[in-house]
XYZ file of C-alpha atoms in Angstrom:
561
model
C -58.173 29.547 19.685
C -55.613 26.772 19.137
C -52.768 27.135 16.735
C -53.381 24.745 13.871
C -49.930 23.150 14.361
C -50.105 22.858 18.168
C -52.579 19.980 18.260
C -52.213 17.563 15.388
C -53.597 14.337 16.805
C -56.835 14.795 14.863
C -55.184 15.951 11.634
C -56.492 14.127 8.568
C -54.253 11.369 7.238
C -52.861 12.822 4.038
C -49.349 11.802 4.967
C -48.495 9.476 2.090
C -47.004 6.926 4.503
C -48.257 4.110 2.271
C -45.075 4.383 0.155
C -43.330 2.498 2.993
C -45.888 -0.342 3.172
C -48.711 -1.017 5.602
C -46.603 -1.967 8.631
C -44.359 1.082 8.406
C -47.345 3.345 7.666
C -49.069 2.223 10.874
C -45.877 2.694 12.893
C -45.376 6.205 11.486
C -48.973 7.170 12.205
C -48.670 5.971 15.810
C -45.366 7.833 16.168
C -46.950 11.015 14.773
C -49.934 10.928 17.100
C -48.032 10.003 20.261
C -45.439 12.744 19.710
C -47.970 15.399 18.551
C -46.254 15.938 15.223
C -47.362 16.284 11.627
C -45.472 14.525 8.873
C -46.270 14.497 5.176
C -44.392 12.645 2.467
C -43.345 14.920 -0.385
C -41.667 12.597 -2.871
C -40.310 9.088 -3.025
C -36.729 8.970 -4.283
C -34.496 6.297 -5.787
C -33.093 3.927 -3.172
C -29.905 3.039 -5.021
C -30.760 -0.629 -5.532
C -30.216 -1.527 -1.862
C -33.807 -2.519 -1.103
C -34.322 0.518 1.120
C -37.309 2.846 0.661
C -36.563 6.573 0.781
C -38.752 9.653 0.605
C -38.483 13.323 1.449
C -41.064 14.621 3.885
C -42.154 17.831 5.580
C -42.169 17.738 9.362
C -44.114 19.978 11.746
C -42.990 19.695 15.373
C -44.268 22.033 18.128
C -40.806 21.956 19.701
C -38.876 22.642 16.496
C -39.040 24.715 13.363
C -40.830 23.220 10.365
C -38.312 21.363 8.248
C -37.780 18.906 5.416
C -36.317 15.532 6.343
C -35.377 12.295 4.640
C -37.249 9.177 5.728
C -35.429 5.908 5.131
C -36.897 2.465 5.711
C -33.830 0.218 5.788
C -33.822 -3.000 3.798
C -35.006 -5.808 6.122
C -31.748 -7.742 6.213
C -28.846 -8.126 8.596
C -27.638 -4.612 7.758
C -30.854 -2.864 8.853
C -30.044 -2.883 12.555
C -26.463 -1.834 11.841
C -27.344 1.202 9.746
C -29.087 3.263 12.408
C -26.423 2.341 14.938
C -23.671 3.046 12.426
C -24.980 6.553 11.841
C -25.087 7.188 15.579
C -21.556 5.870 16.151
C -20.165 7.822 13.198
C -21.754 11.057 14.376
C -20.418 10.645 17.891
C -16.965 9.461 16.851
C -14.477 12.290 16.799
C -10.899 12.762 17.995
C -11.696 14.489 21.283
C -8.084 15.488 22.111
C -8.079 17.683 19.008
C -10.631 20.016 20.576
C -12.670 22.179 18.238
C -10.423 21.749 15.215
C -11.541 20.607 11.780
C -11.282 16.931 12.743
C -13.560 17.460 15.730
C -16.150 19.094 13.443
C -15.956 16.400 10.746
C -19.439 14.943 11.372
C -21.096 18.376 11.101
C -19.182 19.135 7.905
C -19.331 15.809 6.088
C -22.057 13.540 7.550
C -25.820 13.796 8.043
C -27.401 13.566 11.493
C -30.544 11.749 12.585
C -33.305 14.189 13.511
C -35.007 11.643 15.819
C -34.180 8.200 17.144
C -34.916 5.458 14.598
C -38.318 3.786 14.672
C -38.454 -0.051 14.761
C -40.610 -1.515 11.978
C -40.829 -5.298 12.080
C -37.332 -6.637 11.258
C -36.207 -3.253 10.012
C -35.798 0.338 11.148
C -37.128 3.625 9.832
C -34.702 6.525 10.116
C -35.390 10.275 10.269
C -32.398 11.924 8.623
C -31.357 15.463 7.885
C -31.300 16.317 4.203
C -27.807 16.348 2.737
C -27.210 20.076 2.143
C -24.180 22.108 1.156
C -22.221 23.919 3.854
C -24.360 27.027 3.465
C -27.467 24.916 4.008
C -29.004 26.293 0.809
C -28.796 23.550 -1.808
C -29.610 19.843 -1.661
C -26.765 17.551 -2.670
C -26.876 14.724 -5.216
C -24.980 11.408 -5.313
C -21.569 11.614 -6.936
C -22.543 8.881 -9.394
C -25.036 11.333 -10.924
C -22.221 13.712 -11.910
C -21.824 13.296 -15.666
C -18.138 14.176 -15.978
C -15.919 11.214 -15.149
C -12.830 13.413 -14.543
C -14.930 15.478 -12.137
C -16.091 12.351 -10.324
C -12.479 11.226 -9.975
C -11.406 14.647 -8.684
C -14.072 14.644 -5.994
C -13.362 11.000 -5.126
C -9.688 11.812 -4.564
C -10.667 14.732 -2.331
C -12.934 12.461 -0.284
C -10.134 9.929 0.240
C -7.754 12.692 1.285
C -10.313 14.143 3.693
C -11.348 10.821 5.261
C -7.700 10.141 6.129
C -6.375 13.603 6.908
C -9.403 15.230 8.542
C -11.253 12.272 10.091
C -8.261 10.195 11.174
C -5.588 12.358 12.798
C -5.544 9.824 15.651
C -5.435 6.486 13.813
C -4.276 3.374 15.644
C -1.198 1.666 14.148
C -1.342 -2.104 14.692
C 2.095 -3.691 14.595
C 2.646 -6.957 12.735
C -0.873 -8.073 11.773
C -1.198 -11.201 9.648
C -1.590 -10.512 5.924
C -4.232 -13.232 5.531
C -6.260 -11.853 8.430
C -5.928 -8.335 7.010
C -7.469 -9.395 3.676
C -10.286 -11.272 5.424
C -11.034 -8.137 7.450
C -11.092 -5.971 4.313
C -13.309 -8.425 2.436
C -15.652 -9.188 5.329
C -16.362 -12.629 6.721
C -19.927 -12.542 5.363
C -18.576 -12.622 1.785
C -16.720 -15.867 2.455
C -19.830 -17.765 3.497
C -20.970 -20.681 1.372
C -24.119 -18.894 0.204
C -22.437 -15.700 -0.987
C -22.201 -14.573 -4.616
C -18.384 -14.561 -4.495
C -18.228 -18.129 -3.202
C -20.746 -19.254 -5.816
C -18.707 -17.718 -8.645
C -15.458 -19.214 -7.376
C -16.977 -22.696 -7.124
C -18.245 -22.435 -10.693
C -14.943 -21.254 -12.113
C -12.147 -22.862 -10.081
C -11.555 -26.605 -10.053
C -10.184 -26.329 -6.501
C -11.260 -23.146 -4.655
C -8.767 -23.923 -1.862
C -5.726 -24.363 -4.112
C -2.818 -22.108 -3.130
C -1.955 -21.297 -6.740
C -4.219 -21.196 -9.792
C -4.112 -20.794 -13.536
C -6.436 -18.230 -15.086
C -7.599 -17.911 -18.720
C -5.120 -15.911 -20.755
C -2.396 -16.092 -18.073
C 0.756 -18.003 -18.935
C 1.962 -18.150 -15.325
C 0.463 -19.526 -12.136
C -0.899 -16.920 -9.745
C -1.618 -17.005 -6.013
C -5.262 -17.828 -5.310
C -6.690 -14.641 -3.766
C -9.812 -16.445 -2.547
C -7.855 -19.088 -0.603
C -7.844 -17.365 2.771
C -7.905 -20.421 5.013
C -5.352 -20.876 7.759
C -3.245 -23.351 5.784
C -4.302 -22.987 2.133
C -3.701 -19.250 1.747
C -0.652 -18.090 -0.199
C -0.454 -15.380 2.476
C -0.182 -17.924 5.322
C 2.557 -16.835 7.716
C 3.067 -13.444 6.096
C 2.710 -10.350 8.270
C 2.484 -6.635 7.579
C 5.004 -4.358 9.298
C 2.093 -2.207 10.468
C -1.561 -1.631 9.593
C -3.340 1.675 10.150
C -6.816 1.397 11.689
C -9.347 4.083 12.381
C -12.637 5.639 11.265
C -13.910 4.317 7.953
C -17.183 4.475 6.057
C -17.014 0.785 5.210
C -18.901 0.987 1.878
C -17.439 4.041 0.193
C -18.685 4.354 -3.384
C -19.978 7.265 -5.533
C -23.601 6.545 -4.592
C -22.780 7.189 -0.928
C -21.005 10.498 -1.560
C -23.318 13.508 -1.842
C -22.065 16.595 -3.702
C -23.500 19.870 -5.079
C -25.178 19.472 -8.446
C -23.775 22.633 -10.045
C -20.825 22.671 -12.397
C -18.871 25.009 -10.103
C -18.933 22.581 -7.164
C -16.158 22.639 -4.591
C -14.731 19.145 -4.236
C -14.431 19.539 -0.455
C -18.174 20.250 -0.145
C -19.449 16.692 0.263
C -21.342 14.513 2.725
C -21.179 10.770 3.324
C -24.371 8.757 3.732
C -25.353 5.104 4.417
C -22.999 4.391 7.285
C -24.228 0.896 8.143
C -20.678 -0.484 7.963
C -18.984 2.390 9.797
C -16.248 1.348 12.192
C -13.768 3.181 14.387
C -11.232 0.367 14.023
C -11.393 -0.470 10.309
C -8.360 -0.971 8.023
C -7.865 2.539 6.647
C -6.561 1.237 3.303
C -9.957 -0.324 2.500
C -12.084 2.755 1.693
C -9.503 4.267 -0.719
C -9.061 0.945 -2.545
C -12.812 0.344 -2.835
C -13.529 3.836 -4.141
C -10.649 3.501 -6.620
C -12.184 0.316 -8.050
C -15.628 1.936 -8.247
C -14.125 4.704 -10.387
C -12.220 2.173 -12.507
C -15.386 0.111 -13.029
C -16.934 2.994 -14.964
C -14.244 2.622 -17.636
C -14.222 -1.172 -17.976
C -16.920 -1.430 -20.689
C -14.695 0.456 -23.139
C -11.558 -1.605 -22.410
C -10.686 -4.877 -24.102
C -7.789 -7.316 -24.182
C -4.402 -5.644 -23.806
C -5.944 -2.461 -22.416
C -7.369 -4.417 -19.489
C -3.970 -6.017 -18.936
C -2.363 -2.589 -18.837
C -4.937 -1.496 -16.279
C -4.045 -4.477 -14.072
C -0.414 -3.425 -14.232
C -1.219 0.209 -13.522
C -3.258 -0.629 -10.428
C -0.721 -3.056 -8.976
C 2.377 -1.052 -9.913
C 3.797 -3.821 -12.082
C 3.844 -2.015 -15.420
C 4.465 -3.946 -18.615
C 6.138 -2.820 -21.861
C 3.979 -0.250 -23.582
C 3.111 1.413 -20.268
C -0.473 2.654 -20.356
C -0.724 3.774 -23.965
C -3.949 1.817 -24.588
C -5.776 3.380 -21.643
C -7.876 6.563 -21.850
C -6.086 9.561 -20.406
C -9.046 10.242 -18.121
C -8.639 6.770 -16.611
C -4.906 7.007 -15.979
C -5.375 10.490 -14.498
C -8.124 9.164 -12.212
C -6.012 6.224 -11.031
C -2.997 8.415 -10.313
C -5.153 10.993 -8.514
C -6.677 8.366 -6.232
C -3.357 6.614 -5.597
C -1.821 9.970 -4.675
C -4.757 11.067 -2.488
C -3.322 9.695 0.807
C -0.117 11.724 0.333
C -0.802 14.555 2.851
C -1.845 12.063 5.535
C 1.196 9.869 4.875
C 3.566 12.832 4.768
C 2.854 13.643 8.408
C 3.698 10.068 9.383
C 6.625 9.192 7.144
C 4.850 5.914 6.435
C 5.057 5.583 2.666
C 6.677 2.155 2.709
C 4.167 0.944 5.307
C 1.205 2.029 3.152
C 2.198 0.227 -0.066
C 1.694 -3.358 1.235
C -1.558 -2.339 2.955
C -2.780 -0.881 -0.343
C -2.005 -4.091 -2.263
C -3.783 -6.320 0.251
C -6.738 -3.928 0.417
C -6.832 -4.022 -3.390
C -6.943 -7.837 -3.234
C -9.852 -7.837 -0.782
C -11.802 -5.073 -2.522
C -11.376 -6.623 -5.984
C -12.969 -9.814 -4.652
C -15.995 -7.751 -3.550
C -16.733 -6.994 -7.210
C -16.702 -10.657 -8.287
C -20.111 -12.252 -8.803
C -22.159 -9.097 -8.191
C -25.642 -8.938 -9.648
C -25.561 -7.544 -13.171
C -21.803 -7.979 -13.602
C -20.671 -9.570 -16.857
C -18.427 -12.630 -16.816
C -15.612 -10.696 -18.467
C -15.638 -8.188 -15.609
C -15.884 -10.966 -13.011
C -12.787 -12.633 -14.428
C -10.944 -9.301 -14.623
C -11.610 -8.387 -10.987
C -10.603 -11.876 -9.839
C -7.353 -11.603 -11.786
C -6.787 -8.169 -10.259
C -7.146 -9.706 -6.794
C -4.647 -12.438 -7.734
C -2.127 -9.988 -9.180
C -2.411 -7.661 -6.180
C -1.658 -10.664 -3.965
C 1.286 -11.584 -6.202
C 2.626 -8.018 -6.076
C 2.474 -8.107 -2.276
C 4.284 -11.456 -2.130
C 6.951 -10.199 -4.548
C 7.965 -7.398 -2.193
C 7.136 -9.008 1.149
C 10.207 -9.913 3.235
C 8.853 -13.330 4.182
C 7.874 -14.154 0.614
C 11.383 -14.107 -0.803
C 12.343 -17.523 0.566
C 9.047 -19.098 -0.536
C 9.336 -17.629 -4.029
C 13.006 -18.517 -4.429
C 14.056 -14.902 -4.786
C 17.448 -14.104 -6.272
C 20.364 -13.519 -3.959
C 20.699 -9.952 -2.754
C 23.626 -8.312 -4.498
C 25.430 -5.292 -3.072
C 25.072 -1.985 -4.897
C 27.877 -1.251 -7.332
C 28.762 1.480 -9.764
C 27.100 1.051 -13.193
C 29.440 -0.515 -15.761
C 31.047 1.497 -18.468
C 28.853 1.816 -21.511
C 29.512 -0.406 -24.487
C 30.967 1.929 -27.123
C 28.742 2.197 -30.163
C 29.609 4.131 -33.253
C 26.687 6.158 -34.618
C 25.827 4.654 -37.972
C 22.887 3.625 -40.133
C 21.766 0.072 -39.399
C 19.722 -2.603 -41.114
C 16.192 -3.683 -40.248
C 17.237 -6.263 -37.631
C 17.234 -3.709 -34.787
C 13.990 -1.972 -35.793
C 11.695 -3.957 -33.405
C 14.063 -3.328 -30.496
C 14.247 0.354 -31.402
C 10.437 0.570 -31.549
C 10.065 -1.065 -28.127
C 12.614 1.267 -26.585
C 11.045 4.318 -28.200
C 7.582 3.347 -26.899
C 8.727 3.055 -23.307
C 11.264 5.909 -23.311
C 8.804 8.655 -22.156
C 7.581 6.490 -19.273
C 11.137 5.575 -18.236
C 12.146 9.238 -18.277
C 9.114 10.101 -16.156
C 10.010 7.361 -13.677
C 13.592 8.651 -13.601
C 12.226 12.074 -12.654
C 10.057 10.473 -9.960
C 13.130 8.914 -8.367
C 14.676 12.356 -8.020
C 11.541 13.870 -6.485
C 11.252 13.249 -2.703
C 7.525 13.959 -2.994
C 7.146 10.770 -5.076
C 9.104 8.539 -2.704
C 5.891 7.142 -1.269
C 5.502 5.074 -4.432
C 9.214 4.263 -4.837
C 8.559 0.525 -4.715
C 6.006 0.843 -7.491
C 8.422 2.971 -9.541
C 11.147 0.372 -9.104
C 8.834 -2.483 -10.120
C 7.530 -0.586 -13.142
C 11.022 0.278 -14.396
C 12.412 -3.191 -13.674
C 9.594 -4.929 -15.554
C 10.074 -2.746 -18.619
C 13.849 -3.093 -18.632
C 13.702 -6.849 -18.075
C 11.449 -7.153 -21.138
C 13.865 -4.940 -23.088
C 16.861 -7.028 -22.008
C 15.159 -10.271 -23.069
C 14.204 -8.796 -26.424
C 17.780 -7.672 -27.029
C 19.204 -11.083 -26.079
C 16.651 -12.835 -28.268
C 17.685 -10.620 -31.169
C 21.340 -11.477 -30.555
C 20.506 -15.184 -30.654
C 18.217 -15.056 -33.709
C 20.241 -12.613 -35.790
C 23.680 -14.021 -34.993
C 24.332 -14.858 -38.637
C 22.541 -11.965 -40.339
C 23.227 -8.957 -38.126
C 26.354 -6.941 -38.786
C 28.803 -6.059 -36.015
C 27.269 -2.620 -35.447
C 23.796 -4.109 -34.982
C 25.152 -6.681 -32.550
C 26.975 -3.956 -30.662
C 23.793 -1.960 -30.239
C 21.792 -4.992 -29.104
C 24.527 -5.994 -26.687
C 24.616 -2.457 -25.282
C 20.859 -2.507 -24.680
C 21.013 -5.931 -23.034
C 23.824 -4.969 -20.663
C 22.451 -1.569 -19.698
C 18.867 -2.788 -19.255
C 20.122 -5.703 -17.157
C 22.029 -3.318 -14.906
C 18.878 -1.235 -14.377
C 17.016 -4.383 -13.321
C 19.787 -5.420 -10.925
C 20.104 -2.038 -9.216
C 16.320 -1.673 -8.995
C 16.161 -5.042 -7.219
C 18.826 -3.925 -4.740
C 16.962 -0.727 -3.836
C 13.668 -2.624 -3.592
C 15.135 -5.124 -1.154
C 16.674 -2.353 0.930
C 13.206 -0.805 1.125
C 11.721 -3.960 2.618
C 12.238 -2.986 6.243
C 12.634 0.744 5.949
C 11.385 3.972 4.494
C 12.820 5.515 1.311
C 14.932 7.778 3.505
C 16.657 4.664 4.893
C 17.963 3.601 1.461
C 21.669 4.459 1.139
C 22.221 7.278 -1.306
C 24.792 5.158 -3.139
C 22.184 2.501 -3.959
C 19.747 5.092 -5.246
C 22.445 6.753 -7.370
C 23.412 3.375 -8.819
C 19.836 2.825 -9.944
C 19.201 6.300 -11.359
C 22.634 6.309 -12.972
C 22.005 2.984 -14.685
C 18.609 4.151 -15.953
C 19.990 7.482 -17.207
C 22.825 5.645 -18.927
C 20.391 3.320 -20.691
C 18.327 6.247 -21.956
C 21.288 8.370 -23.041
C 23.479 5.723 -24.693
C 20.615 4.204 -26.711
C 19.054 7.452 -27.926
C 20.358 6.966 -31.453
C 18.288 3.799 -31.872
C 15.275 5.979 -32.658
C 16.870 6.635 -36.034
C 15.854 3.088 -36.958
C 12.153 3.842 -36.806
C 10.383 4.121 -40.187
C 9.348 7.740 -39.669
C 12.930 8.660 -38.854
C 14.233 6.888 -41.939
C 11.685 8.523 -44.218
């Protein structure tokens, strides 16, 4: 008597293959009969809007134990052929010299394998995938974008970034001196620059000259570099090079829908698996996946942000903070941004490459922000915001890039000096003239004190350039406000008021000058290469500003009763 599972060629067709369409159903039936297997679809599942068709199925194979699998009919486009191959390359790619360590086991811990070779179906492929299960193999995982808690999503996202760099890329390839323009094109992908793409269509509708080197954007008083102009001669990045760019294993389309996690509330953030590896590469820019995932997390918050809050978010992401810091942003958003920006820290610590990472991050942010422009379903307000983000990330790179200083007419580099003696100010009660200046200083004081603490913490040195830019921008705005007050109130302000305003102007200006010196010294070196004298000049000037102007808070209405 034959075992009922040993000969299945005559089994009745109750498979449910029709969910994949007639052509795929016929191919699956032929595959089943030829290989003497039984396969029955259990449930069709959501395909994530990619055009793929997915379903769970039960598989009986005489040579294997009965098991559940995931069937995926790839969307019949140019990515279909890549996806099956990408999964294979990702599974086989591991740092062999590291033996049986955690990096060598990364695919088993954080990817899903193909149970059988993919089946060609017309212009597409049908894949037989393992189910994404937790490490114990007991529970099926769900996409991260189905996790309700946004702080939890951000926590897991930061863990994924840390793991992709630290655990999957212990053997990255540093490329010396790549072109900045070419780096952005690589991050963005050449296919997005084609004339038929959604990004190109949006740019042509909204920019008078898509190839202009600089552009004006609605609501922006200054000209910005055109982030879309990536031609050999038109790009604002033409001729600029990165000191080094890290390349290695990257997912290529890392977003919450491609990260599978346990569904329970007590999930471990390190228990995740990555799916949909059609764009996997062993030689990708490693700054791209972290920047793309960061923007996916940020996108969740955009609907609740308007006007100035969106401007603050631009500054937060590019490290060019404006007066008022991030007070209009939800705490959950600022925590998420900081967590994701800090995620590469363990990987960078081993390499001492903090200063090398910052320019890569800004250019990756430029390229990834452009990916979000013109997407189906995106509102025009979001399209404009992401395009401005790309422009401001490009501007932030040019502001700190060694080759950009001459093009931008940067100020002469001044040697570090000791902060000047403070302007003596007698504590006294003042009139209303200084109240706006006092309010501005009081609003930014907590952020300036936090940045001062960051400068004294070696663990925060990786973002020293961003700290310098944030402090300098705030203090420059404070200096201008103080000088404007001196000019406007010259006849009405008493001598004590003028003394206070002059003190703020001088001290804030010294913070800006010393920050610029340290920033320029960082251009070709790591934070450790900055002379201690220059760092002390900066922190001393900032501490002096905070200490000698503390009494200005007495001018605020709540202080005056």
